[in-house]
mmCIF file of C-alpha atoms in Angstrom:
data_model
loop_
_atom_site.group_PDB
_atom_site.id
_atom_site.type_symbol
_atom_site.label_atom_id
_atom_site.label_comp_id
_atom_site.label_asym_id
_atom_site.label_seq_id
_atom_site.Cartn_x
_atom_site.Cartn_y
_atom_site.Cartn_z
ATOM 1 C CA UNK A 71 11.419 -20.437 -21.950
ATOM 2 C CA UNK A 72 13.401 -20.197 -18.606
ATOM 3 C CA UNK A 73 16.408 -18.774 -20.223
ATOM 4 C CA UNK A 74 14.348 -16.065 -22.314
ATOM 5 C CA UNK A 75 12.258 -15.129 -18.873
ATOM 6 C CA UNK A 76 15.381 -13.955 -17.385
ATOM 7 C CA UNK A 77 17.475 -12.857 -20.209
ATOM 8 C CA UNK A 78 14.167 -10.330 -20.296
ATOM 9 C CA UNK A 79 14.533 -9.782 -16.749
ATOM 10 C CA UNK A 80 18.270 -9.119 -16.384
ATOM 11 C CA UNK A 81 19.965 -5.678 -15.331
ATOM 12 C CA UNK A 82 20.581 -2.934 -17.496
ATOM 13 C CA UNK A 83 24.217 -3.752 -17.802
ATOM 14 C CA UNK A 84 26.947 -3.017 -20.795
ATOM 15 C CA UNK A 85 30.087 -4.603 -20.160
ATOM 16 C CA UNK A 86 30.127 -3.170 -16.658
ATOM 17 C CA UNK A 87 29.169 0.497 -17.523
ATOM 18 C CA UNK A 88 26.837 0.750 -14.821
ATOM 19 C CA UNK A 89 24.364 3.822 -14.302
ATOM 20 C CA UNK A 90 23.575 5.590 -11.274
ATOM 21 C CA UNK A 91 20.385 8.203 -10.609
ATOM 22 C CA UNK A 92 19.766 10.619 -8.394
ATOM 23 C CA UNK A 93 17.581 13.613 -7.988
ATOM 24 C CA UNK A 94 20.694 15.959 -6.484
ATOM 25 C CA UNK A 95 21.714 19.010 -8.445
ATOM 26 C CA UNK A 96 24.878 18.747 -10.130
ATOM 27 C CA UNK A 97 26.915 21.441 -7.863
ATOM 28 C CA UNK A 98 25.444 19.441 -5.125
ATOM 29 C CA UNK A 99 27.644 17.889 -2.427
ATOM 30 C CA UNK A 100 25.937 14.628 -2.932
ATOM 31 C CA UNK A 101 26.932 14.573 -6.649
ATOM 32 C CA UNK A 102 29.986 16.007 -6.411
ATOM 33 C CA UNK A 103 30.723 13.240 -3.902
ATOM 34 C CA UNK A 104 29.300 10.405 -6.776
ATOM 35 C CA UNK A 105 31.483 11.996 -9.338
ATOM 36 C CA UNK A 106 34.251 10.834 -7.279
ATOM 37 C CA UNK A 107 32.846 7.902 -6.979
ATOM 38 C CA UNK A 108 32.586 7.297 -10.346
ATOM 39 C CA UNK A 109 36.167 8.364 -10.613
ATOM 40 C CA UNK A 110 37.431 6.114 -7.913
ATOM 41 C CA UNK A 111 35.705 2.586 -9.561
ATOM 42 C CA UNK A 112 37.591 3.491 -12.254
ATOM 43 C CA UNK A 113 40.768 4.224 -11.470
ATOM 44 C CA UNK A 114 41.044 0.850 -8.961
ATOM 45 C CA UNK A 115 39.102 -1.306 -11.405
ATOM 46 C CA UNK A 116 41.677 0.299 -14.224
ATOM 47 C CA UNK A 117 38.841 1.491 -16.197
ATOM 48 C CA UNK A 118 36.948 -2.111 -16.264
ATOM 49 C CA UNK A 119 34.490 -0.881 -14.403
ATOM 50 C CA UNK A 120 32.793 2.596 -15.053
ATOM 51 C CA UNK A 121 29.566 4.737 -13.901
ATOM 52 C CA UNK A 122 27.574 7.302 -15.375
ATOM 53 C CA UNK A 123 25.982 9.450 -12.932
ATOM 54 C CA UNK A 124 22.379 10.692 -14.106
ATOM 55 C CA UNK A 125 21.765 13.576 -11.424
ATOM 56 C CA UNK A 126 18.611 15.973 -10.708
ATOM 57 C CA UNK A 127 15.751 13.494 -11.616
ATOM 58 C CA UNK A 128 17.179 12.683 -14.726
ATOM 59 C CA UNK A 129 16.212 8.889 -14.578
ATOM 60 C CA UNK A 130 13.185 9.293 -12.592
ATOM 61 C CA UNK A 131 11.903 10.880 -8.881
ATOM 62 C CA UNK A 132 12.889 8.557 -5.860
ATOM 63 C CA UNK A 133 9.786 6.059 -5.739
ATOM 64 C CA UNK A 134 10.641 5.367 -9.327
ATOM 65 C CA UNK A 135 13.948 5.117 -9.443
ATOM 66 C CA UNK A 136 13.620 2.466 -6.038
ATOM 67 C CA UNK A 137 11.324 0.551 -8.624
ATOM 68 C CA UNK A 138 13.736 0.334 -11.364
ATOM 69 C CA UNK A 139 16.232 -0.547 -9.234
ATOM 70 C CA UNK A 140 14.493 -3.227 -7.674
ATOM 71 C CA UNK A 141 14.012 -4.462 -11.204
ATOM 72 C CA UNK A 142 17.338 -3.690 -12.355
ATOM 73 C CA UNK A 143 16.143 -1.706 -14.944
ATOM 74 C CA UNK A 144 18.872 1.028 -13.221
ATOM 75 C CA UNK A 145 22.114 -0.429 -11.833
ATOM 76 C CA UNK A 146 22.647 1.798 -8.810
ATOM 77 C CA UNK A 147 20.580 4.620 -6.852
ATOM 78 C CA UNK A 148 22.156 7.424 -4.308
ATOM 79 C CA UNK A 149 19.820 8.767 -2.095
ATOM 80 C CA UNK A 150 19.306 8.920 1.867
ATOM 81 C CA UNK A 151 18.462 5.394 3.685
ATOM 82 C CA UNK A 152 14.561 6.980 4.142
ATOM 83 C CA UNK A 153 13.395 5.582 1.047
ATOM 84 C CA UNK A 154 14.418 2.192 1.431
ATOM 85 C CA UNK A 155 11.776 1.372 3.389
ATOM 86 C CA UNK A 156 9.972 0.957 0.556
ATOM 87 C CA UNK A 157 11.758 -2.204 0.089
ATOM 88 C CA UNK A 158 12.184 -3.265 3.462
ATOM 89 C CA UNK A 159 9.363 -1.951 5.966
ATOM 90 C CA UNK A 160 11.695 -1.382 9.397
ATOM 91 C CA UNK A 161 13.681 1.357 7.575
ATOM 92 C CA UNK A 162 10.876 3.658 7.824
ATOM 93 C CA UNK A 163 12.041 4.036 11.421
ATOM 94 C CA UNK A 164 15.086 5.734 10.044
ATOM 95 C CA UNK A 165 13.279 8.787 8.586
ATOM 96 C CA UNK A 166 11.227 9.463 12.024
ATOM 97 C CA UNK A 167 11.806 12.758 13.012
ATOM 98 C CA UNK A 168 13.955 13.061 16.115
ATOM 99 C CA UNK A 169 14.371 9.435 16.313
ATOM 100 C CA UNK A 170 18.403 10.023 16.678
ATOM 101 C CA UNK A 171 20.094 12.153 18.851
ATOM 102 C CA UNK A 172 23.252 12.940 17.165
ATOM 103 C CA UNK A 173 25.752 11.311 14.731
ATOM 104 C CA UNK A 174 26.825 8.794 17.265
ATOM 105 C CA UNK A 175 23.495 7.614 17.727
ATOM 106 C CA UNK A 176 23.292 6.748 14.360
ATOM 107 C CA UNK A 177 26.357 5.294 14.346
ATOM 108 C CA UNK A 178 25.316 2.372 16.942
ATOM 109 C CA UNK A 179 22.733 1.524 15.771
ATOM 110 C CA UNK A 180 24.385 1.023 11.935
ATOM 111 C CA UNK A 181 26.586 -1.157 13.999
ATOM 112 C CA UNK A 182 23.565 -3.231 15.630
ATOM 113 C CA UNK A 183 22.928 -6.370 14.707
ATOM 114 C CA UNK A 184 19.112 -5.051 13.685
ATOM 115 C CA UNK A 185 20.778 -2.798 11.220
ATOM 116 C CA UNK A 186 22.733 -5.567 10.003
ATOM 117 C CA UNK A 187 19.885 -7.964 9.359
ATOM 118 C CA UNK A 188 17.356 -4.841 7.716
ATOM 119 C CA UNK A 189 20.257 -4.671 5.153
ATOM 120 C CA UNK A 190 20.368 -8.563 4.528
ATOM 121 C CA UNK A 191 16.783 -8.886 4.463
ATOM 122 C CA UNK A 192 16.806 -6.258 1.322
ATOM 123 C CA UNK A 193 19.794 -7.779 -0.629
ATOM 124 C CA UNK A 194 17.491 -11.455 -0.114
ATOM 125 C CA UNK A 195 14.065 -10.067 -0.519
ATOM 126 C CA UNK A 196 14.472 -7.667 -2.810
ATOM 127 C CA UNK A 197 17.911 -8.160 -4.780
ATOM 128 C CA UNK A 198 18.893 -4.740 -3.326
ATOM 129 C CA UNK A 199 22.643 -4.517 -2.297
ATOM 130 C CA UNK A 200 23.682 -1.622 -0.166
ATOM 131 C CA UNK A 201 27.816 -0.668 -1.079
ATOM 132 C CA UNK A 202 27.898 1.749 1.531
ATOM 133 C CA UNK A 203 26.408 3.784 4.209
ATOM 134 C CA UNK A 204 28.645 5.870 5.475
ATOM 135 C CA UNK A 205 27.830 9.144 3.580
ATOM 136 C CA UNK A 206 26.767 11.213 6.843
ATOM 137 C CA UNK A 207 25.148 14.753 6.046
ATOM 138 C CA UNK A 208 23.957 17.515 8.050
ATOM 139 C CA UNK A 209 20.579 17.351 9.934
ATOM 140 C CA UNK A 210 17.356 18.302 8.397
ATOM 141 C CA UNK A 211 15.841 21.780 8.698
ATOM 142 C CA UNK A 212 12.715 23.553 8.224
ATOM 143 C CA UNK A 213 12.921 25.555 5.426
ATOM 144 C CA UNK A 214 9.568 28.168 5.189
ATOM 145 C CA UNK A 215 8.988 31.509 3.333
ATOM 146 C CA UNK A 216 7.824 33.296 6.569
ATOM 147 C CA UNK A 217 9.663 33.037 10.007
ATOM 148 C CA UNK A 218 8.748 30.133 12.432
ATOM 149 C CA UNK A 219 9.117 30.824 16.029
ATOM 150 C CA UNK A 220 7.614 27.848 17.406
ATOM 151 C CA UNK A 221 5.970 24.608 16.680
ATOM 152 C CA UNK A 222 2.258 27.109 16.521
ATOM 153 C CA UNK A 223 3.686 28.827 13.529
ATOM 154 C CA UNK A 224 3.817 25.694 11.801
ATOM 155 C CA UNK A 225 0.229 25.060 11.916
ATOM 156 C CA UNK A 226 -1.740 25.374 8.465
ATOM 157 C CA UNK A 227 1.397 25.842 6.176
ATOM 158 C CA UNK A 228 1.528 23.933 3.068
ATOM 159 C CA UNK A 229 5.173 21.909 3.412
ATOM 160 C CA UNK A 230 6.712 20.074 0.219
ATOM 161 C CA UNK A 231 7.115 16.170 1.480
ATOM 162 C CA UNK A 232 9.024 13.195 0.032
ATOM 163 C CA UNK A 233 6.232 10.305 -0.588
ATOM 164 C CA UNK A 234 7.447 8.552 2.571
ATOM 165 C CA UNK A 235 4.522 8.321 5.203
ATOM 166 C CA UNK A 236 6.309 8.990 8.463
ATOM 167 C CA UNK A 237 7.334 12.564 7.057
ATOM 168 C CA UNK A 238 4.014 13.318 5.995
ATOM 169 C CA UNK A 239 2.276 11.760 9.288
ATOM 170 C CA UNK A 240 4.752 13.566 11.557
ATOM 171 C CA UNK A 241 4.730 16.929 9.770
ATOM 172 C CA UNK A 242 0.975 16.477 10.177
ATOM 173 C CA UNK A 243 0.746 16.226 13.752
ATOM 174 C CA UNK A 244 3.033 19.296 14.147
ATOM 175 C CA UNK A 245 -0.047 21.101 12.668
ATOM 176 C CA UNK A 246 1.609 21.810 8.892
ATOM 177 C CA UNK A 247 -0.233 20.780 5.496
ATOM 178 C CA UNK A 248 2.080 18.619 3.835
ATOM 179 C CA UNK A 249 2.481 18.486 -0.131
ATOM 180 C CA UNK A 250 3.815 15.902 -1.950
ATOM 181 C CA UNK A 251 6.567 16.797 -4.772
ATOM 182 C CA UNK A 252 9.757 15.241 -5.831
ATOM 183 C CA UNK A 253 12.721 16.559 -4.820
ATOM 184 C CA UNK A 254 13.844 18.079 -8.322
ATOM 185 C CA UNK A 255 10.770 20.403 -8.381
ATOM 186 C CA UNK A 256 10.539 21.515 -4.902
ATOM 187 C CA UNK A 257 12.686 25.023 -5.527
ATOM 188 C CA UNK A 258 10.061 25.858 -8.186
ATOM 189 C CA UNK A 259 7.000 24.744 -5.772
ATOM 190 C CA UNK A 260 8.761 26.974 -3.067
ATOM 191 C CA UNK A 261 9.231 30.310 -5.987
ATOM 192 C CA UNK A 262 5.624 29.883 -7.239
ATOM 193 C CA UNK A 263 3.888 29.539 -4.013
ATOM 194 C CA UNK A 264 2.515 26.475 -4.164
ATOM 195 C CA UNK A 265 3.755 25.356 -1.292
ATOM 196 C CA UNK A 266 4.958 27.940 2.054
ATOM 197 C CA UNK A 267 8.136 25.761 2.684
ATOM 198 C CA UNK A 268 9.776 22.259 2.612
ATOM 199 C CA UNK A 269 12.314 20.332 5.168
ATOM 200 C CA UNK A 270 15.277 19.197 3.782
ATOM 201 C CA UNK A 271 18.987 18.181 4.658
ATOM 202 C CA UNK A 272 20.957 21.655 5.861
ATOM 203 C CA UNK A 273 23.842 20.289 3.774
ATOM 204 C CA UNK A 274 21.110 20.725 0.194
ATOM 205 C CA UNK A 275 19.780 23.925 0.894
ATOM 206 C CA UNK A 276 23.092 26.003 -0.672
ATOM 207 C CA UNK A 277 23.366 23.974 -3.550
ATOM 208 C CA UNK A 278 20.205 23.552 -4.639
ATOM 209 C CA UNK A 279 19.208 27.671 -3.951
ATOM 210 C CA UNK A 280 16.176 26.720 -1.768
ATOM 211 C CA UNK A 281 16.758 29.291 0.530
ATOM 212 C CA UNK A 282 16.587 32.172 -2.320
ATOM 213 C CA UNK A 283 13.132 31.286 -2.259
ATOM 214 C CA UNK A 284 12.689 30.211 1.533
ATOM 215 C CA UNK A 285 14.757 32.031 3.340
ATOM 216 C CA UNK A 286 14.082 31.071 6.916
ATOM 217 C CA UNK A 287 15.605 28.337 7.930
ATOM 218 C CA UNK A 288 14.580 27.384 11.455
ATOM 219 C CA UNK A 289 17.205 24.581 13.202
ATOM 220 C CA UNK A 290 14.623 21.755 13.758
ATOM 221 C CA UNK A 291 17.289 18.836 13.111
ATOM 222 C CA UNK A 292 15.012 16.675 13.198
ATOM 223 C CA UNK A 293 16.924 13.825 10.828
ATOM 224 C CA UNK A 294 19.958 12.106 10.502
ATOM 225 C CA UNK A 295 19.324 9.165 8.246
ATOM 226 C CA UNK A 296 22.652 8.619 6.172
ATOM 227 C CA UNK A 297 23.100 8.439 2.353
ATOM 228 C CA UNK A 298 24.007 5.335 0.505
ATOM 229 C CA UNK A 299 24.631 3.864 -2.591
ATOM 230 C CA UNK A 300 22.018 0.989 -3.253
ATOM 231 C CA UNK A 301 23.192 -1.451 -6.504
ATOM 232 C CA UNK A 302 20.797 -3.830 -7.941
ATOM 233 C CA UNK A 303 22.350 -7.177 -7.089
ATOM 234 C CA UNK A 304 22.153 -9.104 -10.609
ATOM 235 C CA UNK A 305 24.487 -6.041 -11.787
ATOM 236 C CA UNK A 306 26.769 -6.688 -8.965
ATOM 237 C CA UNK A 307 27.030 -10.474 -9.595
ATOM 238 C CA UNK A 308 27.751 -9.526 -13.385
ATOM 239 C CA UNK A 309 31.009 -8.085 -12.068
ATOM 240 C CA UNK A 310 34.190 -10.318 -11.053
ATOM 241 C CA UNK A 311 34.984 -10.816 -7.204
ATOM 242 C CA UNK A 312 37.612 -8.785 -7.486
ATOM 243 C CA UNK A 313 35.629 -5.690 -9.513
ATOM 244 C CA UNK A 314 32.757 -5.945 -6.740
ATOM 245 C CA UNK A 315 35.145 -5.440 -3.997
ATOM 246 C CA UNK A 316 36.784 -2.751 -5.980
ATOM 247 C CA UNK A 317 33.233 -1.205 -6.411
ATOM 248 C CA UNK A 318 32.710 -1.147 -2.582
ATOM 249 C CA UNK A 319 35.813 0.372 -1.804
ATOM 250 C CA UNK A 320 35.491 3.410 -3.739
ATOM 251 C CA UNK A 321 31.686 3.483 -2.465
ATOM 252 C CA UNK A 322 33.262 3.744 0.962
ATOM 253 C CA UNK A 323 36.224 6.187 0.341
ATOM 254 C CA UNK A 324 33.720 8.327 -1.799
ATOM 255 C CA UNK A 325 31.914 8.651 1.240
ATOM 256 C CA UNK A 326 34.248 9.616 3.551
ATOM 257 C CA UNK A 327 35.022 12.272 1.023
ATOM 258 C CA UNK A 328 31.447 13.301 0.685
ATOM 259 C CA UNK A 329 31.300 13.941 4.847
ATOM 260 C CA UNK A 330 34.780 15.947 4.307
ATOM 261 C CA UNK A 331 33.351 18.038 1.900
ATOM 262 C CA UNK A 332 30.456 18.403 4.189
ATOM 263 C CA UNK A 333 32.265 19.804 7.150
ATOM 264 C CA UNK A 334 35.117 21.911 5.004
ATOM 265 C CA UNK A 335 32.645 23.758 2.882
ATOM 266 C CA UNK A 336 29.616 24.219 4.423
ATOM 267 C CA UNK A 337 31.003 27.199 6.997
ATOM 268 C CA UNK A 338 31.704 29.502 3.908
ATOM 269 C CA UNK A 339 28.077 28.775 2.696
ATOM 270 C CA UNK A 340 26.427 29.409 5.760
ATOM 271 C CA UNK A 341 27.843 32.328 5.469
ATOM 272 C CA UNK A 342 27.202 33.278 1.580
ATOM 273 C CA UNK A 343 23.304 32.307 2.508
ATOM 274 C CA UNK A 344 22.990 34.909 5.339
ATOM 275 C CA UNK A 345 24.705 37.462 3.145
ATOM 276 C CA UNK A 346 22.230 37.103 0.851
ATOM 277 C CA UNK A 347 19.798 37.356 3.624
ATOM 278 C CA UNK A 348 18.820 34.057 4.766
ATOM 279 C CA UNK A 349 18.279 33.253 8.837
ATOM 280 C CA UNK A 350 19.027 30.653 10.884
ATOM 281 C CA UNK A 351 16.904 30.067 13.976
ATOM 282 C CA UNK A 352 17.230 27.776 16.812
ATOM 283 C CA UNK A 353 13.790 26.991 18.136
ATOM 284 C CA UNK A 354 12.838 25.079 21.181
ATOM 285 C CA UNK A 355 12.542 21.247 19.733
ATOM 286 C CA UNK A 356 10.348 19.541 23.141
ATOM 287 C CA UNK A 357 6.858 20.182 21.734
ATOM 288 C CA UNK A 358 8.546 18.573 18.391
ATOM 289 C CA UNK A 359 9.782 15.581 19.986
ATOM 290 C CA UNK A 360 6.678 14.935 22.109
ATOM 291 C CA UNK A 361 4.122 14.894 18.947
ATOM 292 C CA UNK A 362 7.119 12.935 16.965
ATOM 293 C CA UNK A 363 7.096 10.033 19.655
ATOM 294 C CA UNK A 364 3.477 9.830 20.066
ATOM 295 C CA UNK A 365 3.422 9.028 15.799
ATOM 296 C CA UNK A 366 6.198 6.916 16.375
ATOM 297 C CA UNK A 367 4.589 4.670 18.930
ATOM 298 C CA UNK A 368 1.160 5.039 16.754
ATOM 299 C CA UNK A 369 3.370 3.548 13.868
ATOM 300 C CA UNK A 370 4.576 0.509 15.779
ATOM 301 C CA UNK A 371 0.839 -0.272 16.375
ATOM 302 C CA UNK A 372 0.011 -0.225 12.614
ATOM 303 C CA UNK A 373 2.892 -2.698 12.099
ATOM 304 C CA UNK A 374 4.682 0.468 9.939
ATOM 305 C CA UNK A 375 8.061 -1.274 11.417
ATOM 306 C CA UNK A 376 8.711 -4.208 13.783
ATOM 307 C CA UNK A 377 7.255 -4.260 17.377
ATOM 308 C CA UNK A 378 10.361 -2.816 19.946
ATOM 309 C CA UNK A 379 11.845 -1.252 16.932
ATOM 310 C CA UNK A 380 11.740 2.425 18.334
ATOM 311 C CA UNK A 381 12.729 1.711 21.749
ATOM 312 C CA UNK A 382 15.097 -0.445 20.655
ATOM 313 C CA UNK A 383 17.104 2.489 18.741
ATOM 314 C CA UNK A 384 16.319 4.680 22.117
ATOM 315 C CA UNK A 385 18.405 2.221 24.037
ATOM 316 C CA UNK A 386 21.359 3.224 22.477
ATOM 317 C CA UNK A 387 21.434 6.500 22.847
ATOM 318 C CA UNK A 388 25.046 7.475 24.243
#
C-alpha cells in the first residue's frame, strides 16, 4: 500500500525529460534565456538530460503552476522569487515594493545567511529545490493608459495584480484599485479596458507589447526580486549526482546569459517603444516609499513574514 501511495505521488518524470512552465511570451527575454537553458542541460548532460519549456501560461497561471510543482505534477517552474512565498511565508518580503535599493542590495542579502535558510526551509518543507537565482532583471514600472505625474494620479485606477498580497496591499495604499489577472492575459485586460494599467518588470514590457496598449510608463522601480528556476525535488533526486550538478550549472550560466541579454538589448528597445510613442517618466518615489514602509511594518505585525525581517534587509543596504 506504501509503495502504490507514492508510486501515485511521484513526479511527472520520463527518463529525465523534465518540463518547465512559465507564463513569459516566447520572444521574451525570460524564455529566450530558458531555451538556453534547455540547450545547455543538454549539451553537458550529452543529451541524458533534456527540458521542454511550456511558455505563456501554457501549463497553468503562477499559483497553479507553484501547486503542481509542489506536487511534482510539473518538474520545474521559472518565474520571479515573489511567488514563492507561497511556499515559504518570509519570501513575501521579497516582492515589497521599495524594499531594495539597487542590485547590490539584493545581492547581500541573497548572500545572508536568512536567505540561505528561506531557501532550505522550502527544499525541507515543501520539496521545492531552487537551481538558481541569479537571473537579475530590470526594476518594475508602472505601466498605465493615461500619464501619472505623481503618487495622486494613481488614486482610483484599476491596476492588473499578480495574486500575491503585498502587491495588492501596497498598490492599495498608494490609492490605485488593484485587479487580479494572470500574467498571460494582462495585455488583453490592458486593450479592452478592463483594467487602466498594470506594474510589471521594465525588462517584459517590449516583449510582451504592453506598452502598445499602456503607453506610459512612469519609472517607479519599485522591485527587484530576481528570477529563478524552482525544480520539484523528487525529479531532482531521479537524476544521477553527476546529472543534478550538470542541471545546476546550466541553470546558473543560463542566467548569467539571461542578465546579458538584459543589458545588451534592452537600449535598442527602449528606443523602438518611444518610437512608437511610448514615455518614460521619472516621478518623485518619497510619498511611494513612505506608504510602502508603513504596509511593510503593518505586515510584520500580521506575522505575513518573520518579526525583524524588514529591518533586517534595511541593514544591509550599501
Amino acid at each position: 500500500m506504501v509503495l502504490a501511495a507514492s508510486a501515485m505521488m511521484a513526479p511527472a518524470v520520463n527518463a529525465a525529460a523534465l518540463k518547465l512552465g512559465g507564463v513569459h511570451a516566447p520572444n521574451s527575454f525570460e524564455v529566450q534565456a530558458l531555451e538556453r537553458f534547455a540547450e545547455l542541460a543538454s549539451e553537458k548532460s550529452g543529451g541524458s538530460v533534456t527540458v521542454t519549456v511550456y511558455p505563456a501560461g501554457q501549463l497553468g497561471d503562477e499559483r497553479s503552476m507553484i501547486d503542481m510543482i509542489n506536487t511534482g505534477a510539473i518538474d520545474m517552474f521559472a518565474n520571479v522569487a515573489d511567488w514563492n512565498q507561497h511556499l515559504v511565508k518570509d519570501f513575501a518580503v521579497l516582492s515589497m515594493p521599495f524594499v531594495f535599493e539597487n542590485l547590490d542590495h539584493l545581492k547581500a542579502f541573497q548572500a545572508s545567511g536568512t536567505y540561505a535558510a528561506m531557501r532550505d526551509e522550502m527544499l525541507a518543507q515543501k520539496d521545492v529545490r531552487i537551481l538558481a537565482d541569479n537571473w537579475y532583471r530590470l526594476p518594475r514600472v508602472l505601466l498605465t493608459r493615461d500619464a501619472v505625474g505623481s503618487i495622486d494620479d494613481v488614486n482610483g485606477k484599476k491596476l492588473r495584480m499578480p495574486d500575491i498580497e503585498s502587491f495588492i496591499s501596497t498598490w492599495s495604499a498608494f490609492g490605485a484599485k488593484p485587479t487580479i489577472i494572470p500574467f498571460a492575459e494582462a495585455f488583453l485586460a490592458l486593450k479592452t479596458g478592463i483594467v487602466d494599467g498594470m506594474e510589471a518588470p521594465l525588462s517584459s514590457v517590449y516583449a510582451q507589447k504592453f506598452y502598445q496598449v499602456a503607453p506610459h510608463i512612469t519609472m517607479t522601480n519599485h522591485g527587484l526580486a530576481p528570477f529563478n528556476i524552482m525544480m520539484n525535488e523528487g525529479a531532482y533526486q531521479k537524476l544521477s549526482a553527476e546529472e543534478r550538478d550538470q542541471l545546476v550549472q546550466a541553470a546558473v550560466e543560463a542566467g548569467d546569459f539571461y542578465t546579458s541579454l538584459i543589458q545588451d538589448q534592452f537600449t535598442e528597445q527602449r528606443e523602438k517603444m518611444v518610437a512608437e510613442g511610448a514615455t518614460l517618466t521619472d516621478i518623485d518615489l518619497e510619498p511611494f516609499g513612505e506608504r510602502a514602509r508603513a504596509v511593510a511594518q503593518d505586515f510584520e505585525t500580521r506575522g505575513l513574514w518573520r518579526a525583524g525581517l524588514f529591518e533586517e534587509i534595511q541593514g544591509l543596504r550599501q
